[in-house]
Tab-separated table of N, CA and C in Angstrom:
chain	number	residue	atom	x	y	z
A	1	UNK	N	0.275	8.466	-105.852
A	1	UNK	CA	1.458	9.057	-106.408
A	1	UNK	C	2.390	9.536	-105.292
A	2	UNK	N	1.808	10.088	-104.245
A	2	UNK	CA	2.643	10.575	-103.140
A	2	UNK	C	3.335	9.424	-102.414
A	3	UNK	N	2.638	8.303	-102.236
A	3	UNK	CA	3.266	7.150	-101.585
A	3	UNK	C	4.395	6.588	-102.438
A	4	UNK	N	4.183	6.501	-103.735
A	4	UNK	CA	5.237	6.016	-104.631
A	4	UNK	C	6.426	6.960	-104.610
A	5	UNK	N	6.156	8.246	-104.527
A	5	UNK	CA	7.220	9.242	-104.468
A	5	UNK	C	8.101	9.022	-103.245
A	6	UNK	N	7.466	8.789	-102.102
A	6	UNK	CA	8.231	8.536	-100.876
A	6	UNK	C	9.033	7.251	-100.976
A	7	UNK	N	8.419	6.200	-101.491
A	7	UNK	CA	9.089	4.911	-101.584
A	7	UNK	C	10.240	4.894	-102.576
A	8	UNK	N	10.078	5.612	-103.685
A	8	UNK	CA	11.103	5.622	-104.728
A	8	UNK	C	12.117	6.751	-104.571
A	9	UNK	N	11.784	7.728	-103.730
A	9	UNK	CA	12.690	8.851	-103.517
A	9	UNK	C	12.766	9.810	-104.693
A	10	UNK	N	11.648	9.939	-105.414
A	10	UNK	CA	11.593	10.865	-106.549
A	10	UNK	C	10.438	11.844	-106.336
A	11	UNK	N	10.503	13.031	-106.937
A	11	UNK	CA	9.408	13.988	-106.764
A	11	UNK	C	8.158	13.551	-107.533
A	12	UNK	N	6.976	13.778	-106.942
A	12	UNK	CA	5.739	13.436	-107.646
A	12	UNK	C	5.347	14.583	-108.577
A	13	UNK	N	5.375	14.353	-109.866
A	13	UNK	CA	5.031	15.416	-110.814
A	13	UNK	C	3.852	14.996	-111.681
A	14	UNK	N	3.020	15.977	-111.995
A	14	UNK	CA	1.888	15.803	-112.901
A	14	UNK	C	2.257	16.549	-114.169
A	15	UNK	N	2.248	15.847	-115.305
A	15	UNK	CA	2.642	16.431	-116.582
A	15	UNK	C	1.468	16.312	-117.541
A	16	UNK	N	1.193	17.394	-118.277
A	16	UNK	CA	0.088	17.376	-119.234
A	16	UNK	C	0.495	18.104	-120.507
A	17	UNK	N	0.021	17.583	-121.636
A	17	UNK	CA	0.301	18.213	-122.930
A	17	UNK	C	-0.930	18.992	-123.375
A	18	UNK	N	-0.752	20.285	-123.588
A	18	UNK	CA	-1.787	21.148	-124.129
A	18	UNK	C	-1.451	21.443	-125.589
A	19	UNK	N	-2.350	22.096	-126.293
A	19	UNK	CA	-2.070	22.433	-127.689
A	19	UNK	C	-0.921	23.422	-127.822
A	20	UNK	N	-0.681	24.229	-126.788
A	20	UNK	CA	0.389	25.234	-126.859
A	20	UNK	C	1.661	24.816	-126.131
A	21	UNK	N	1.744	23.582	-125.672
A	21	UNK	CA	2.969	23.127	-125.031
A	21	UNK	C	2.729	22.115	-123.930
A	22	UNK	N	3.815	21.716	-123.287
A	22	UNK	CA	3.774	20.741	-122.196
A	22	UNK	C	4.062	21.474	-120.895
A	23	UNK	N	3.256	21.224	-119.888
A	23	UNK	CA	3.423	21.873	-118.584
A	23	UNK	C	3.462	20.811	-117.489
A	24	UNK	N	4.056	21.196	-116.348
A	24	UNK	CA	4.154	20.260	-115.229
A	24	UNK	C	4.018	21.010	-113.915
A	25	UNK	N	3.694	20.250	-112.856
A	25	UNK	CA	3.615	20.802	-111.505
A	25	UNK	C	3.953	19.684	-110.520
A	26	UNK	N	4.623	20.046	-109.447
A	26	UNK	CA	4.883	19.107	-108.354
A	26	UNK	C	3.547	18.866	-107.649
A	27	UNK	N	3.152	17.626	-107.517
A	27	UNK	CA	1.853	17.283	-106.943
A	27	UNK	C	1.697	17.827	-105.525
A	28	UNK	N	2.797	17.972	-104.800
A	28	UNK	CA	2.723	18.496	-103.431
A	28	UNK	C	2.296	19.953	-103.406
A	29	UNK	N	2.344	20.652	-104.550
A	29	UNK	CA	1.924	22.049	-104.638
A	29	UNK	C	0.448	22.196	-105.015
A	30	UNK	N	-0.221	21.093	-105.319
A	30	UNK	CA	-1.622	21.125	-105.737
A	30	UNK	C	-2.517	21.131	-104.507
A	31	UNK	N	-3.507	22.013	-104.495
A	31	UNK	CA	-4.466	22.081	-103.401
A	31	UNK	C	-5.484	20.957	-103.582
A	32	UNK	N	-5.296	19.867	-102.865
A	32	UNK	CA	-6.187	18.710	-102.991
A	32	UNK	C	-7.561	18.976	-102.388
A	33	UNK	N	-7.746	20.129	-101.766
A	33	UNK	CA	-9.046	20.494	-101.224
A	33	UNK	C	-10.006	21.004	-102.281
A	34	UNK	N	-9.503	21.296	-103.474
A	34	UNK	CA	-10.353	21.760	-104.573
A	34	UNK	C	-10.899	20.551	-105.325
A	35	UNK	N	-11.811	19.828	-104.688
A	35	UNK	CA	-12.357	18.609	-105.279
A	35	UNK	C	-13.791	18.865	-105.719
A	36	UNK	N	-14.129	18.361	-106.885
A	36	UNK	CA	-15.506	18.415	-107.362
A	36	UNK	C	-15.843	17.057	-107.963
A	37	UNK	N	-17.114	16.853	-108.249
A	37	UNK	CA	-17.543	15.618	-108.896
A	37	UNK	C	-17.893	15.936	-110.335
A	38	UNK	N	-17.463	15.079	-111.251
A	38	UNK	CA	-17.750	15.297	-112.665
A	38	UNK	C	-17.926	13.959	-113.355
A	39	UNK	N	-18.576	14.019	-114.481
A	39	UNK	CA	-18.784	12.826	-115.295
A	39	UNK	C	-18.835	13.217	-116.752
A	40	UNK	N	-19.173	12.267	-117.576
A	40	UNK	CA	-19.165	12.535	-119.010
A	40	UNK	C	-20.414	13.276	-119.462
A	41	UNK	N	-21.490	13.253	-118.673
A	41	UNK	CA	-22.704	13.969	-119.033
A	41	UNK	C	-23.515	13.313	-120.136
A	42	UNK	N	-23.095	12.152	-120.562
A	42	UNK	CA	-23.839	11.423	-121.585
A	42	UNK	C	-23.703	9.926	-121.326
A	43	UNK	N	-24.613	9.173	-121.860
A	43	UNK	CA	-24.573	7.728	-121.670
A	43	UNK	C	-23.556	7.133	-122.640
A	44	UNK	N	-22.600	6.404	-122.087
A	44	UNK	CA	-21.610	5.706	-122.904
A	44	UNK	C	-21.867	4.214	-122.799
A	45	UNK	N	-21.318	3.467	-123.706
A	45	UNK	CA	-21.472	2.016	-123.668
A	45	UNK	C	-20.895	1.480	-122.354
A	46	UNK	N	-21.700	0.777	-121.605
A	46	UNK	CA	-21.246	0.185	-120.354
A	46	UNK	C	-21.253	1.142	-119.175
A	47	UNK	N	-21.724	2.358	-119.363
A	47	UNK	CA	-21.758	3.341	-118.271
A	47	UNK	C	-23.107	4.052	-118.297
A	48	UNK	N	-23.419	4.704	-117.212
A	48	UNK	CA	-24.673	5.451	-117.153
A	48	UNK	C	-24.382	6.931	-116.958
A	49	UNK	N	-25.415	7.740	-117.076
A	49	UNK	CA	-25.260	9.190	-116.901
A	49	UNK	C	-24.859	9.525	-115.467
A	50	UNK	N	-25.123	8.608	-114.533
A	50	UNK	CA	-24.753	8.817	-113.137
A	50	UNK	C	-23.297	8.445	-112.854
A	51	UNK	N	-22.560	8.048	-113.862
A	51	UNK	CA	-21.156	7.651	-113.702
A	51	UNK	C	-20.311	8.906	-113.469
A	52	UNK	N	-20.012	9.202	-112.211
A	52	UNK	CA	-19.232	10.391	-111.862
A	52	UNK	C	-18.009	9.984	-111.054
A	53	UNK	N	-17.000	10.832	-111.081
A	53	UNK	CA	-15.756	10.577	-110.357
A	53	UNK	C	-15.289	11.860	-109.690
A	54	UNK	N	-14.515	11.736	-108.597
A	54	UNK	CA	-13.946	12.943	-107.989
A	54	UNK	C	-12.850	13.518	-108.885
A	55	UNK	N	-12.821	14.821	-108.989
A	55	UNK	CA	-11.839	15.530	-109.808
A	55	UNK	C	-11.093	16.515	-108.918
A	56	UNK	N	-9.765	16.493	-108.953
A	56	UNK	CA	-8.957	17.502	-108.262
A	56	UNK	C	-8.560	18.537	-109.299
A	57	UNK	N	-8.979	19.771	-109.082
A	57	UNK	CA	-8.720	20.834	-110.047
A	57	UNK	C	-7.318	21.397	-109.851
A	58	UNK	N	-6.544	21.427	-110.922
A	58	UNK	CA	-5.176	21.943	-110.895
A	58	UNK	C	-5.169	23.304	-111.573
A	59	UNK	N	-4.654	24.314	-110.885
A	59	UNK	CA	-4.558	25.664	-111.440
A	59	UNK	C	-3.453	25.687	-112.498
A	60	UNK	N	-3.839	25.770	-113.756
A	60	UNK	CA	-2.882	25.720	-114.861
A	60	UNK	C	-1.893	26.878	-114.787
A	61	UNK	N	-2.312	28.000	-114.243
A	61	UNK	CA	-1.406	29.159	-114.133
A	61	UNK	C	-0.210	28.870	-113.235
A	62	UNK	N	-0.339	27.895	-112.334
A	62	UNK	CA	0.771	27.548	-111.435
A	62	UNK	C	1.705	26.506	-112.034
A	63	UNK	N	1.325	25.952	-113.182
A	63	UNK	CA	2.152	24.927	-113.820
A	63	UNK	C	3.325	25.572	-114.550
A	64	UNK	N	4.438	24.859	-114.580
A	64	UNK	CA	5.649	25.352	-115.242
A	64	UNK	C	5.729	24.784	-116.655
A	65	UNK	N	6.332	25.558	-117.554
A	65	UNK	CA	6.490	25.111	-118.937
A	65	UNK	C	7.641	24.118	-119.019
A	66	UNK	N	7.382	22.958	-119.606
A	66	UNK	CA	8.417	21.956	-119.834
A	66	UNK	C	8.946	22.077	-121.260
A	67	UNK	N	8.028	22.265	-122.204
A	67	UNK	CA	8.412	22.426	-123.612
A	67	UNK	C	7.294	23.145	-124.346
A	68	UNK	N	7.657	23.841	-125.396
A	68	UNK	CA	6.657	24.526	-126.236
A	68	UNK	C	6.275	23.651	-127.408
């Protein structure tokens, strides 16, 4: 996302819809050092319980309200 932002000349934003509204944050403000590993915790079709991925945790309190 950061490389595309530089190439296109637009800000990199992460937008998410919660039950109480839509929030966003500039990706450059996210602490990418807060990485953990997570998975689904259950066996899914075509995947195993060991299927884990890196997760970057975003502090929701730092996100701005886009719409309610």
